[in-house]
Short mmCIF file of C-alpha atoms (C1' of nucleotides) in Angstrom, two decimals:
data_model
loop_
_atom_site.label_atom_id
_atom_site.label_comp_id
_atom_site.label_asym_id
_atom_site.label_seq_id
_atom_site.Cartn_x
_atom_site.Cartn_y
_atom_site.Cartn_z
CA UNK L 1 -9.60 97.48 -66.90
CA UNK L 2 -7.51 100.49 -65.36
CA UNK L 3 -7.45 100.05 -62.24
CA UNK L 4 -4.11 97.25 -62.03
CA UNK L 5 -5.24 94.95 -58.89
CA UNK L 6 -1.86 93.91 -56.99
CA UNK L 7 -3.10 90.52 -57.60
CA UNK L 8 -4.17 90.77 -61.37
CA UNK L 9 -6.19 87.31 -61.11
CA UNK L 10 -8.95 86.53 -59.95
CA UNK L 11 -8.44 85.17 -63.12
CA UNK L 12 -12.58 85.33 -63.49
CA UNK L 13 -12.57 81.29 -62.72
CA UNK L 14 -16.07 82.06 -62.11
CA UNK L 15 -18.03 84.31 -64.40
CA UNK L 16 -18.21 88.12 -63.00
CA UNK L 17 -21.97 87.60 -63.20
CA UNK L 18 -22.11 85.33 -60.55
CA UNK L 19 -19.67 87.49 -58.41
CA UNK L 20 -22.41 90.37 -59.31
CA UNK L 21 -25.20 87.84 -58.25
CA UNK L 22 -23.14 87.39 -54.47
CA UNK L 23 -21.93 91.13 -54.35
CA UNK L 24 -25.96 91.98 -54.91
CA UNK L 25 -27.62 89.12 -52.72
CA UNK L 26 -25.51 90.18 -50.39
CA UNK L 27 -26.43 93.81 -50.52
CA UNK L 28 -29.61 92.97 -50.76
CA UNK L 29 -29.69 90.59 -47.71
CA UNK L 30 -27.60 93.04 -45.62
CA UNK L 31 -30.64 95.34 -46.06
CA UNK L 32 -28.36 97.90 -48.32
CA UNK L 33 -31.69 98.72 -50.09
CA UNK L 34 -34.61 99.56 -49.31
CA UNK L 35 -37.44 96.73 -49.93
CA UNK L 36 -39.53 98.13 -53.05
CA UNK L 37 -36.65 100.06 -54.26
CA UNK L 38 -36.00 100.23 -58.31
CA UNK L 39 -32.64 98.63 -58.67
CA UNK L 40 -31.59 100.24 -62.13
CA UNK L 41 -29.63 98.37 -64.76
CA UNK L 42 -27.36 101.15 -65.18
CA UNK L 43 -26.82 102.52 -62.00
CA UNK L 44 -26.05 99.14 -60.43
CA UNK L 45 -23.62 98.90 -64.13
CA UNK L 46 -21.51 102.47 -62.75
CA UNK L 47 -21.60 101.38 -59.08
CA UNK L 48 -19.93 98.14 -59.93
CA UNK L 49 -17.99 98.62 -62.71
CA UNK L 50 -19.15 96.06 -64.88
CA UNK L 51 -21.42 96.30 -67.97
CA UNK L 52 -25.02 95.73 -67.97
CA UNK L 53 -24.39 92.33 -69.64
CA UNK L 54 -23.33 91.00 -65.93
CA UNK L 55 -25.96 92.66 -64.07
CA UNK L 56 -29.16 91.60 -65.93
CA UNK L 57 -27.67 87.30 -65.36
CA UNK L 58 -27.60 88.41 -61.58
CA UNK L 59 -30.93 90.19 -61.28
CA UNK L 60 -32.52 87.10 -63.01
CA UNK L 61 -30.51 84.55 -60.80
CA UNK L 62 -32.14 86.91 -58.01
CA UNK L 63 -35.67 86.44 -58.85
CA UNK L 64 -35.40 83.05 -58.96
CA UNK L 65 -34.52 83.30 -55.44
CA UNK L 66 -37.21 85.62 -54.87
CA UNK L 67 -34.66 88.52 -53.36
CA UNK L 68 -36.07 90.49 -55.85
CA UNK L 69 -39.35 91.00 -58.66
CA UNK L 70 -38.50 91.38 -62.49
CA UNK L 71 -41.84 93.44 -64.39
CA UNK L 72 -41.71 93.48 -67.61
CA UNK L 73 -40.20 97.46 -69.04
CA UNK L 74 -40.13 98.29 -65.36
CA UNK L 75 -37.13 96.84 -63.74
CA UNK L 76 -36.44 95.07 -60.56
CA UNK L 77 -37.46 95.70 -57.46
CA UNK L 78 -36.43 94.50 -53.98
CA UNK L 79 -38.91 91.97 -52.97
CA UNK L 80 -41.05 92.86 -49.55
CA UNK L 81 -40.86 89.95 -47.74
CA UNK L 82 -44.62 88.63 -46.11
CA UNK L 83 -46.13 86.03 -44.31
CA UNK L 84 -46.62 83.99 -47.14
CA UNK L 85 -42.89 84.06 -48.50
CA UNK L 86 -42.20 82.50 -44.38
CA UNK L 87 -44.62 80.21 -45.34
CA UNK L 88 -43.66 79.12 -48.77
CA UNK L 89 -39.86 79.03 -48.03
CA UNK L 90 -40.38 76.89 -44.94
CA UNK L 91 -42.43 73.99 -46.61
CA UNK L 92 -40.91 73.90 -49.56
CA UNK L 93 -37.45 73.95 -46.85
CA UNK L 94 -38.95 71.39 -45.06
CA UNK L 95 -40.39 68.93 -47.79
CA UNK L 96 -36.54 69.08 -49.77
CA UNK L 97 -34.64 68.68 -46.56
CA UNK L 98 -36.52 65.64 -45.67
CA UNK L 99 -35.41 64.01 -48.71
CA UNK L 100 -32.29 65.04 -47.89
CA UNK L 101 -31.35 63.81 -44.31
CA UNK L 102 -33.52 60.42 -45.54
CA UNK L 103 -30.43 59.66 -48.33
CA UNK L 104 -27.65 61.97 -46.02
CA UNK L 105 -28.19 60.28 -42.76
CA UNK L 106 -26.91 56.68 -45.04
CA UNK L 107 -23.83 58.67 -46.98
CA UNK L 108 -22.53 60.71 -44.17
CA UNK L 109 -20.88 58.17 -42.57
CA UNK L 110 -17.65 59.48 -39.89
CA UNK L 111 -16.51 62.34 -42.35
CA UNK L 112 -19.99 63.83 -42.22
CA UNK L 113 -20.67 63.49 -38.82
CA UNK L 114 -17.13 64.75 -37.67
CA UNK L 115 -17.49 68.11 -39.89
CA UNK L 116 -21.01 68.47 -38.34
CA UNK L 117 -19.69 68.10 -34.48
CA UNK L 118 -16.83 70.75 -35.47
CA UNK L 119 -19.77 73.04 -36.21
CA UNK L 120 -21.83 71.82 -33.33
CA UNK L 121 -18.61 72.39 -31.40
CA UNK L 122 -18.27 75.99 -32.27
CA UNK L 123 -22.28 76.80 -32.01
CA UNK L 124 -21.89 75.68 -28.23
CA UNK L 125 -18.65 77.63 -27.88
CA UNK L 126 -19.27 80.90 -29.15
CA UNK L 127 -21.08 83.13 -27.79
CA UNK L 128 -23.72 83.93 -30.07
CA UNK L 129 -25.42 86.63 -28.27
CA UNK L 130 -22.21 88.73 -28.40
CA UNK L 131 -22.25 88.49 -32.35
CA UNK L 132 -25.71 87.28 -33.51
CA UNK L 133 -24.56 86.43 -36.93
CA UNK L 134 -22.47 83.99 -36.18
CA UNK L 135 -25.14 81.79 -34.87
CA UNK L 136 -26.46 82.67 -38.37
CA UNK L 137 -23.83 81.46 -40.07
CA UNK L 138 -23.14 78.39 -37.74
CA UNK L 139 -27.00 77.20 -38.78
CA UNK L 140 -26.97 77.36 -42.46
CA UNK L 141 -23.01 76.01 -41.95
CA UNK L 142 -25.02 72.95 -40.35
CA UNK L 143 -27.96 72.07 -43.16
CA UNK L 144 -25.15 72.75 -45.78
CA UNK L 145 -23.63 69.74 -44.84
CA UNK L 146 -26.83 68.08 -44.91
CA UNK L 147 -27.51 69.35 -48.16
CA UNK L 148 -24.07 68.24 -49.23
CA UNK L 149 -24.42 64.52 -48.13
CA UNK L 150 -27.36 64.04 -49.67
CA UNK L 151 -25.88 63.40 -53.01
CA UNK L 152 -28.92 64.71 -55.29
CA UNK L 153 -27.59 67.94 -57.29
CA UNK L 154 -31.31 68.72 -57.92
CA UNK L 155 -32.26 69.19 -54.17
CA UNK L 156 -28.90 70.92 -54.22
CA UNK L 157 -30.07 73.22 -56.46
CA UNK L 158 -33.49 74.13 -54.75
CA UNK L 159 -31.90 74.65 -51.31
CA UNK L 160 -29.54 77.23 -52.68
CA UNK L 161 -32.50 79.12 -54.60
CA UNK L 162 -33.63 79.32 -50.56
CA UNK L 163 -31.11 79.30 -48.74
CA UNK L 164 -30.38 83.37 -49.52
CA UNK L 165 -34.30 83.80 -48.00
CA UNK L 166 -33.35 81.04 -45.12
CA UNK L 167 -30.91 83.48 -44.15
CA UNK L 168 -32.94 86.79 -43.86
CA UNK L 169 -35.51 85.11 -41.99
CA UNK L 170 -32.66 83.64 -39.39
CA UNK L 171 -31.60 87.44 -39.12
CA UNK L 172 -34.66 88.92 -38.85
CA UNK L 173 -35.63 86.55 -35.52
CA UNK L 174 -32.13 86.84 -33.70
CA UNK L 175 -33.17 90.69 -34.14
CA UNK L 176 -36.87 90.37 -32.87
CA UNK L 177 -36.12 87.37 -30.38
CA UNK L 178 -32.32 86.81 -28.80
CA UNK L 179 -33.43 84.48 -26.48
CA UNK L 180 -33.72 82.05 -29.22
CA UNK L 181 -29.73 82.43 -29.82
CA UNK L 182 -29.04 80.07 -26.97
CA UNK L 183 -31.00 76.67 -28.59
CA UNK L 184 -29.40 76.09 -31.52
CA UNK L 185 -26.71 73.80 -30.32
CA UNK L 186 -29.08 71.79 -28.66
CA UNK L 187 -31.53 71.27 -31.60
CA UNK L 188 -29.09 70.84 -33.74
CA UNK L 189 -27.29 68.49 -31.74
CA UNK L 190 -30.80 66.23 -31.53
CA UNK L 191 -31.34 66.34 -34.85
CA UNK L 192 -27.48 65.23 -35.46
CA UNK L 193 -28.35 62.28 -32.97
CA UNK L 194 -31.40 61.35 -35.19
CA UNK L 195 -29.48 61.35 -38.18
CA UNK L 196 -26.67 59.40 -36.84
CA UNK L 197 -29.52 56.48 -36.05
CA UNK L 198 -29.16 55.78 -40.03
CA UNK L 199 -32.60 55.26 -40.81
CA UNK L 200 -34.30 57.08 -43.10
CA UNK L 201 -37.21 57.32 -41.35
CA UNK L 202 -35.98 58.87 -37.87
CA UNK L 203 -34.13 61.17 -39.32
CA UNK L 204 -37.50 62.54 -41.31
CA UNK L 205 -39.02 62.65 -38.30
CA UNK L 206 -36.21 64.53 -36.61
CA UNK L 207 -35.98 67.52 -39.21
CA UNK L 208 -39.76 67.44 -39.60
CA UNK L 209 -39.88 68.28 -35.84
CA UNK L 210 -36.88 70.65 -36.50
CA UNK L 211 -38.24 72.66 -39.18
CA UNK L 212 -41.64 73.30 -37.18
CA UNK L 213 -39.71 74.37 -34.38
CA UNK L 214 -38.07 76.86 -36.93
CA UNK L 215 -41.12 77.64 -38.45
CA UNK L 216 -43.20 78.03 -35.18
CA UNK L 217 -40.97 80.72 -34.42
CA UNK L 218 -40.76 82.83 -37.50
CA UNK L 219 -44.66 83.03 -37.30
CA UNK L 220 -44.14 85.29 -34.85
CA UNK L 221 -42.33 87.93 -36.45
CA UNK L 222 -44.23 91.24 -37.98
CA UNK L 223 -43.86 91.04 -41.61
CA UNK L 224 -46.99 92.12 -44.03
CA UNK L 225 -49.60 89.20 -44.74
CA UNK L 226 -48.76 89.71 -48.43
CA UNK R 1 -37.55 92.31 -88.34
CA UNK R 2 -37.70 91.95 -92.33
CA UNK R 3 -40.16 89.13 -92.50
CA UNK R 4 -43.35 90.69 -92.17
CA UNK R 5 -45.42 88.04 -90.68
CA UNK R 6 -48.93 88.01 -91.26
CA UNK R 7 -49.99 87.98 -87.89
CA UNK R 8 -47.50 90.70 -86.66
CA UNK R 9 -49.11 90.57 -82.93
CA UNK R 10 -47.53 88.13 -80.51
CA UNK R 11 -45.83 91.76 -80.20
CA UNK R 12 -43.45 90.05 -77.83
CA UNK R 13 -45.74 90.32 -74.69
CA UNK R 14 -43.27 87.61 -73.57
CA UNK R 15 -40.19 88.46 -73.78
CA UNK R 16 -37.84 86.98 -77.14
CA UNK R 17 -35.54 84.97 -74.46
CA UNK R 18 -38.55 83.39 -72.83
CA UNK R 19 -40.04 82.12 -76.41
CA UNK R 20 -36.22 80.63 -77.61
CA UNK R 21 -36.65 78.87 -74.27
CA UNK R 22 -39.64 76.93 -75.33
CA UNK R 23 -38.46 76.31 -78.86
CA UNK R 24 -35.10 75.08 -77.68
CA UNK R 25 -36.85 73.30 -75.19
CA UNK R 26 -38.63 71.78 -77.03
CA UNK R 27 -36.53 70.69 -79.87
CA UNK R 28 -34.14 69.13 -77.10
CA UNK R 29 -37.44 67.16 -75.16
CA UNK R 30 -38.36 66.27 -78.88
CA UNK R 31 -35.03 64.88 -79.33
CA UNK R 32 -33.86 67.20 -82.66
CA UNK R 33 -30.72 67.42 -80.86
CA UNK R 34 -28.33 64.33 -80.17
CA UNK R 35 -27.51 64.11 -76.36
CA UNK R 36 -24.14 65.40 -75.79
CA UNK R 37 -24.63 67.42 -78.27
CA UNK R 38 -22.91 71.02 -78.71
CA UNK R 39 -24.89 73.51 -79.52
CA UNK R 40 -23.37 76.99 -80.16
CA UNK R 41 -24.96 80.39 -79.94
CA UNK R 42 -23.52 81.92 -83.20
CA UNK R 43 -25.32 79.03 -85.21
CA UNK R 44 -28.57 78.85 -83.23
CA UNK R 45 -28.89 82.93 -82.63
CA UNK R 46 -28.65 82.48 -86.74
CA UNK R 47 -30.93 80.26 -86.89
CA UNK R 48 -33.27 81.62 -85.18
CA UNK R 49 -32.91 84.92 -86.27
CA UNK R 50 -32.41 86.59 -83.20
CA UNK R 51 -28.99 87.62 -81.15
CA UNK R 52 -27.04 85.55 -79.23
CA UNK R 53 -28.63 87.73 -75.96
CA UNK R 54 -32.01 85.85 -76.00
CA UNK R 55 -30.22 82.88 -76.69
CA UNK R 56 -27.77 82.58 -73.54
CA UNK R 57 -30.86 83.58 -71.95
CA UNK R 58 -32.34 80.49 -72.75
CA UNK R 59 -29.57 78.15 -72.27
CA UNK R 60 -29.63 79.35 -68.70
CA UNK R 61 -32.46 78.79 -68.45
CA UNK R 62 -32.55 75.32 -69.60
CA UNK R 63 -29.33 74.73 -67.82
CA UNK R 64 -31.52 75.30 -64.92
CA UNK R 65 -34.53 72.49 -66.23
CA UNK R 66 -31.41 70.06 -66.67
CA UNK R 67 -31.65 69.80 -70.78
CA UNK R 68 -28.21 70.97 -71.28
CA UNK R 69 -24.90 71.13 -70.18
CA UNK R 70 -22.73 74.96 -69.91
CA UNK R 71 -19.41 74.36 -69.91
CA UNK R 72 -17.21 77.95 -69.01
CA UNK R 73 -15.69 78.63 -72.60
CA UNK R 74 -16.75 75.35 -73.85
CA UNK R 75 -20.74 76.13 -74.27
CA UNK R 76 -23.51 74.11 -74.06
CA UNK R 77 -23.95 70.40 -74.07
CA UNK R 78 -27.42 68.69 -74.81
CA UNK R 79 -27.23 66.88 -71.33
CA UNK R 80 -27.30 63.02 -71.67
CA UNK R 81 -29.81 61.49 -69.06
CA UNK R 82 -28.65 58.83 -67.04
CA UNK R 83 -30.07 56.94 -64.37
CA UNK R 84 -29.20 59.31 -61.41
CA UNK R 85 -31.09 61.70 -63.54
CA UNK R 86 -34.28 59.58 -62.98
CA UNK R 87 -33.94 59.01 -59.93
CA UNK R 88 -33.23 62.61 -58.86
CA UNK R 89 -36.06 63.87 -60.82
CA UNK R 90 -37.92 61.22 -59.47
CA UNK R 91 -37.11 61.64 -55.93
CA UNK R 92 -37.71 65.44 -55.96
CA UNK R 93 -40.58 65.32 -57.57
CA UNK R 94 -41.90 63.23 -54.85
CA UNK R 95 -40.97 65.38 -52.19
CA UNK R 96 -42.74 68.21 -53.92
CA UNK R 97 -45.79 66.80 -54.89
CA UNK R 98 -46.07 65.40 -51.58
CA UNK R 99 -46.02 68.96 -50.29
CA UNK R 100 -48.26 69.81 -53.18
CA UNK R 101 -51.29 67.45 -52.71
CA UNK R 102 -51.54 68.47 -49.21
CA UNK R 103 -52.47 71.35 -49.89
CA UNK R 104 -54.14 71.30 -53.19
CA UNK R 105 -56.44 68.67 -51.80
CA UNK R 106 -58.42 71.63 -49.38
CA UNK R 107 -58.01 73.67 -52.02
CA UNK R 108 -59.05 72.54 -54.94
CA UNK R 109 -63.20 72.64 -54.11
CA UNK R 110 -65.79 71.93 -56.47
CA UNK R 111 -63.77 73.80 -59.53
CA UNK R 112 -60.51 71.81 -58.89
CA UNK R 113 -61.53 68.59 -59.67
CA UNK R 114 -64.25 69.43 -62.19
CA UNK R 115 -61.31 69.88 -64.16
CA UNK R 116 -59.17 67.05 -62.75
CA UNK R 117 -62.49 64.75 -63.81
CA UNK R 118 -62.74 66.47 -67.52
CA UNK R 119 -58.61 65.43 -67.90
CA UNK R 120 -59.89 61.73 -66.24
CA UNK R 121 -62.24 61.78 -68.80
CA UNK R 122 -60.38 62.12 -71.56
CA UNK R 123 -57.98 59.50 -70.24
CA UNK R 124 -60.80 57.26 -70.30
CA UNK R 125 -62.10 57.94 -73.36
CA UNK R 126 -59.03 58.89 -75.86
CA UNK R 127 -56.92 55.43 -77.03
CA UNK R 128 -53.41 56.59 -75.97
CA UNK R 129 -52.27 53.65 -77.84
CA UNK R 130 -53.01 55.16 -80.85
CA UNK R 131 -51.26 58.56 -80.02
CA UNK R 132 -49.16 57.60 -76.80
CA UNK R 133 -48.43 61.76 -77.16
CA UNK R 134 -52.04 61.92 -75.58
CA UNK R 135 -51.22 59.95 -72.63
CA UNK R 136 -48.32 62.33 -71.85
CA UNK R 137 -49.73 65.47 -72.51
CA UNK R 138 -52.91 63.75 -70.17
CA UNK R 139 -50.80 62.49 -67.42
CA UNK R 140 -49.27 66.35 -67.64
CA UNK R 141 -51.98 68.08 -67.24
CA UNK R 142 -53.64 66.27 -64.37
CA UNK R 143 -49.92 67.17 -62.03
CA UNK R 144 -50.14 70.86 -63.24
CA UNK R 145 -53.85 70.98 -61.75
CA UNK R 146 -52.56 69.81 -58.49
CA UNK R 147 -49.79 72.30 -58.79
CA UNK R 148 -51.82 75.36 -59.99
CA UNK R 149 -54.63 74.59 -56.55
CA UNK R 150 -51.33 73.93 -54.41
CA UNK R 151 -51.06 77.83 -54.33
CA UNK R 152 -47.43 77.55 -53.67
CA UNK R 153 -45.42 80.24 -55.78
CA UNK R 154 -42.21 78.19 -55.05
CA UNK R 155 -43.57 75.13 -55.52
CA UNK R 156 -44.89 75.51 -58.69
CA UNK R 157 -41.56 77.16 -59.70
CA UNK R 158 -39.83 73.72 -58.76
CA UNK R 159 -42.42 72.01 -60.79
CA UNK R 160 -41.35 73.71 -63.89
CA UNK R 161 -37.70 73.45 -64.01
CA UNK R 162 -38.34 69.62 -64.09
CA UNK R 163 -41.54 69.29 -65.72
CA UNK R 164 -39.21 68.70 -69.06
CA UNK R 165 -37.41 66.46 -67.94
CA UNK R 166 -40.28 64.07 -66.94
CA UNK R 167 -41.78 65.47 -69.77
CA UNK R 168 -38.93 63.09 -71.51
CA UNK R 169 -39.29 60.34 -68.93
CA UNK R 170 -42.47 59.66 -70.07
CA UNK R 171 -42.45 59.49 -73.66
CA UNK R 172 -39.06 57.27 -73.14
CA UNK R 173 -41.56 55.15 -70.97
CA UNK R 174 -44.37 54.94 -73.91
CA UNK R 175 -41.85 54.15 -76.21
CA UNK R 176 -40.49 51.15 -74.15
CA UNK R 177 -43.27 49.77 -72.38
CA UNK R 178 -46.71 50.58 -74.46
CA UNK R 179 -48.58 48.35 -72.12
CA UNK R 180 -48.64 50.94 -69.41
CA UNK R 181 -50.74 53.00 -71.66
CA UNK R 182 -53.44 52.14 -70.63
CA UNK R 183 -52.74 52.19 -66.89
CA UNK R 184 -53.19 56.28 -66.69
CA UNK R 185 -56.70 56.29 -66.21
CA UNK R 186 -57.31 54.04 -63.06
CA UNK R 187 -53.77 55.19 -60.96
CA UNK R 188 -55.06 58.76 -61.84
CA UNK R 189 -58.34 58.19 -60.89
CA UNK R 190 -57.61 56.68 -57.61
CA UNK R 191 -55.15 59.32 -57.01
CA UNK R 192 -58.18 62.01 -57.48
CA UNK R 193 -59.87 59.87 -54.84
CA UNK R 194 -57.43 59.98 -52.61
CA UNK R 195 -57.68 64.05 -52.79
CA UNK R 196 -61.22 64.36 -52.68
CA UNK R 197 -60.89 62.99 -49.10
CA UNK R 198 -60.04 66.69 -48.28
CA UNK R 199 -57.84 65.31 -45.68
CA UNK R 200 -53.72 65.67 -46.12
CA UNK R 201 -52.62 62.59 -44.77
CA UNK R 202 -54.42 60.54 -46.95
CA UNK R 203 -53.53 63.21 -49.85
CA UNK R 204 -49.66 62.32 -49.14
CA UNK R 205 -50.39 58.35 -48.76
CA UNK R 206 -51.58 58.70 -52.33
CA UNK R 207 -49.11 60.65 -53.93
CA UNK R 208 -46.42 58.61 -51.83
CA UNK R 209 -47.83 55.42 -53.93
CA UNK R 210 -48.34 56.98 -57.21
CA UNK R 211 -45.36 58.79 -57.80
CA UNK R 212 -43.48 55.69 -56.33
CA UNK R 213 -45.27 52.94 -59.36
CA UNK R 214 -44.20 55.81 -61.98
CA UNK R 215 -40.64 55.27 -61.01
CA UNK R 216 -40.08 51.65 -60.66
CA UNK R 217 -41.40 51.81 -64.04
CA UNK R 218 -39.07 54.12 -65.31
CA UNK R 219 -36.17 52.48 -63.49
CA UNK R 220 -36.52 49.46 -66.16
CA UNK R 221 -35.45 52.23 -68.88
CA UNK R 222 -32.49 51.24 -70.81
CA UNK R 223 -30.32 53.93 -69.78
CA UNK R 224 -26.64 54.64 -69.33
CA UNK R 225 -25.29 55.03 -65.15
CA UNK R 226 -23.75 58.32 -65.71
"C1'" DT K 1 6.54 56.42 -80.29
"C1'" DA K 2 5.27 59.23 -76.52
"C1'" DT K 3 5.06 63.88 -74.46
"C1'" DC K 4 5.20 68.16 -74.22
"C1'" DT K 5 4.68 73.02 -75.97
"C1'" DG K 6 3.05 76.05 -79.24
"C1'" DT K 7 0.12 78.52 -82.37
"C1'" DA K 8 -4.20 78.71 -84.64
"C1'" DG K 9 -8.95 78.74 -84.94
"C1'" DA K 10 -13.41 79.30 -82.25
"C1'" DT K 11 -15.93 80.34 -78.59
"C1'" DT K 12 -17.43 82.47 -74.96
"C1'" DG K 13 -17.64 86.44 -71.71
"C1'" DT K 14 -17.66 91.76 -71.72
"C1'" DA K 15 -19.11 96.34 -72.95
"C1'" DA K 16 -21.44 99.92 -75.45
"C1'" DA K 17 -25.06 102.00 -79.04
"C1'" DC K 18 -29.27 101.32 -80.49
"C1'" DA K 19 -34.83 100.69 -80.59
"C1'" DG K 20 -39.25 99.76 -78.17
"C1'" DT K 21 -42.39 100.78 -74.74
"C1'" DA K 22 -44.48 102.47 -70.40
"C1'" DA K 23 -45.09 104.94 -66.75
"C1'" DG K 24 -45.28 109.68 -65.37
"C1'" DT K 25 -46.26 114.77 -66.70
"C1'" DC K 26 -49.19 118.45 -68.08
"C1'" DA K 27 -52.02 120.70 -70.99
"C1'" DT K 28 -56.72 121.35 -72.89
"C1'" DT K 29 -61.66 120.09 -72.67
"C1'" DG K 30 -65.97 119.31 -70.67
"C1'" DC N 1 -62.72 121.61 -61.17
"C1'" DA N 2 -62.15 116.61 -62.50
"C1'" DA N 3 -61.15 113.64 -66.61
"C1'" DT N 4 -59.05 112.90 -70.69
"C1'" DG N 5 -55.47 112.84 -73.80
"C1'" DA N 6 -50.86 113.82 -76.08
"C1'" DC N 7 -46.50 114.01 -75.11
"C1'" DT N 8 -41.70 113.33 -72.74
"C1'" DT N 9 -38.60 111.24 -70.81
"C1'" DA N 10 -35.80 106.89 -69.00
"C1'" DC N 11 -36.10 102.72 -68.65
"C1'" DT N 12 -35.67 97.79 -70.13
"C1'" DG N 13 -35.10 94.70 -74.40
"C1'" DT N 14 -32.56 93.61 -78.39
"C1'" DT N 15 -28.80 94.19 -81.37
"C1'" DT N 16 -24.00 94.51 -82.75
"C1'" DA N 17 -19.34 94.74 -81.77
"C1'" DC N 18 -14.87 93.86 -79.30
"C1'" DA N 19 -11.53 91.29 -76.34
"C1'" DA N 20 -10.27 87.52 -73.50
"C1'" DT N 21 -9.75 82.63 -73.01
"C1'" DC N 22 -9.98 77.58 -73.85
"C1'" DT N 23 -9.55 73.89 -77.44
"C1'" DA N 24 -7.48 71.19 -80.77
"C1'" DC N 25 -4.05 70.15 -83.67
"C1'" DA N 26 0.19 70.26 -85.62
"C1'" DG N 27 5.54 70.04 -84.72
"C1'" DA N 28 9.34 69.50 -82.46
"C1'" DT N 29 12.17 67.02 -78.99
"C1'" DA N 30 13.28 63.53 -75.89
#
DNA sequence: TATCTGTAGATTGTAAACAGTAAGTCATTG
DNA sequence: CAATGACTTACTGTTTACAATCTACAGATA
């Protein structure tokens, strides 16, 4: 308000609450907060220089995304990830991504596959062992393309609601099992080729295999049961 | 605030915003508002005797459920249902209910099937042609049991996010095709028996058939394309 | 007559004040 | 010494007030 930004714009094309949501999500997934930590609206508000309104809006969103738990008259607590969460996120993801690929494989046309190939090219060339975060980013980018081309607003929304947690899991996997950092290209290439057949059934089989593989690895993570 | 209710309880064990959400959802699905109608926060606030805070919370929820469309600086508009919406809701529902039955069929045990049978019994005995709303209620109750026993918080949440729209579609179907009011029992009984096998694959096949049938009927509804 | 611009109106986005509730603490009593 | 009870504190839930933004309409101009 008093801080005259050189760029006074960022004309809030987006709502402030959405920006706050992104900031807090990044802080949580980036482990800037402890699991179980009590996030107080007032503290967050003055830390981010906004009022409690946008903070409340953000916390409500993050609760739907599973990043925080809201307890009445108690407030928001950073979620502790459990094996149950891993199972739920991955089974749900399998269910919707199955639908997504069956639609996307007939809608991607040349342009969609070109986008995918660009990501695959980076997966192959970038040394993800040096910057593991790149592996996470590229993995998500690949799947974002599927959801974008499946042309299904509601599926897109569900994906966005679990995308943050998927990010957390991918990061945790990379931290625990750096060996898997180089299978990214081959596995996604395989899936890309399955999609290229243009057959919904083949696409579904491809994604089943893909998600199952990812889940099997994550189950080995050392997480609390609940 | 000044209106001393005879029952002073309902002491807002739930948040006021949640109550408002339910009220508005019922008003929208019950066609108390016109599709496309502009819902103004101020009007709703004074009509329901609450402030704009809970109203905003409710509208945000309803937007996620697809009942209203939020346009920045314009406000909330009651959604107009299109063929695209029918397709999206039913394909998404198919995807998650497939997952739901595969889990529920091994977790329902005796108690779950007893609950289902109670609903089936009502489907058989109640004359839904006299009170079509009963057909809707029982149909939803049946599927609620599946989601309850699938023991998957995130799938449950997705179901809740489309449940209201499914309600709208069922009502619209009953209004347009009263002939279908008596197939409710047989179709659900068939699904129940598939679940009772306790085999996830059989359960998935059963639900695929069930959802497909429902969708085929709904496609005949006369709705705008977009 | 059509298009552009400016103004007015209304609505949302944001901030701050108020009230109610739940948890934690300390004292008191059995 | 343990258990129970009231009290205190600090948070959230809600209300109210303010400011920024957008839309729509009217008027002027080409």
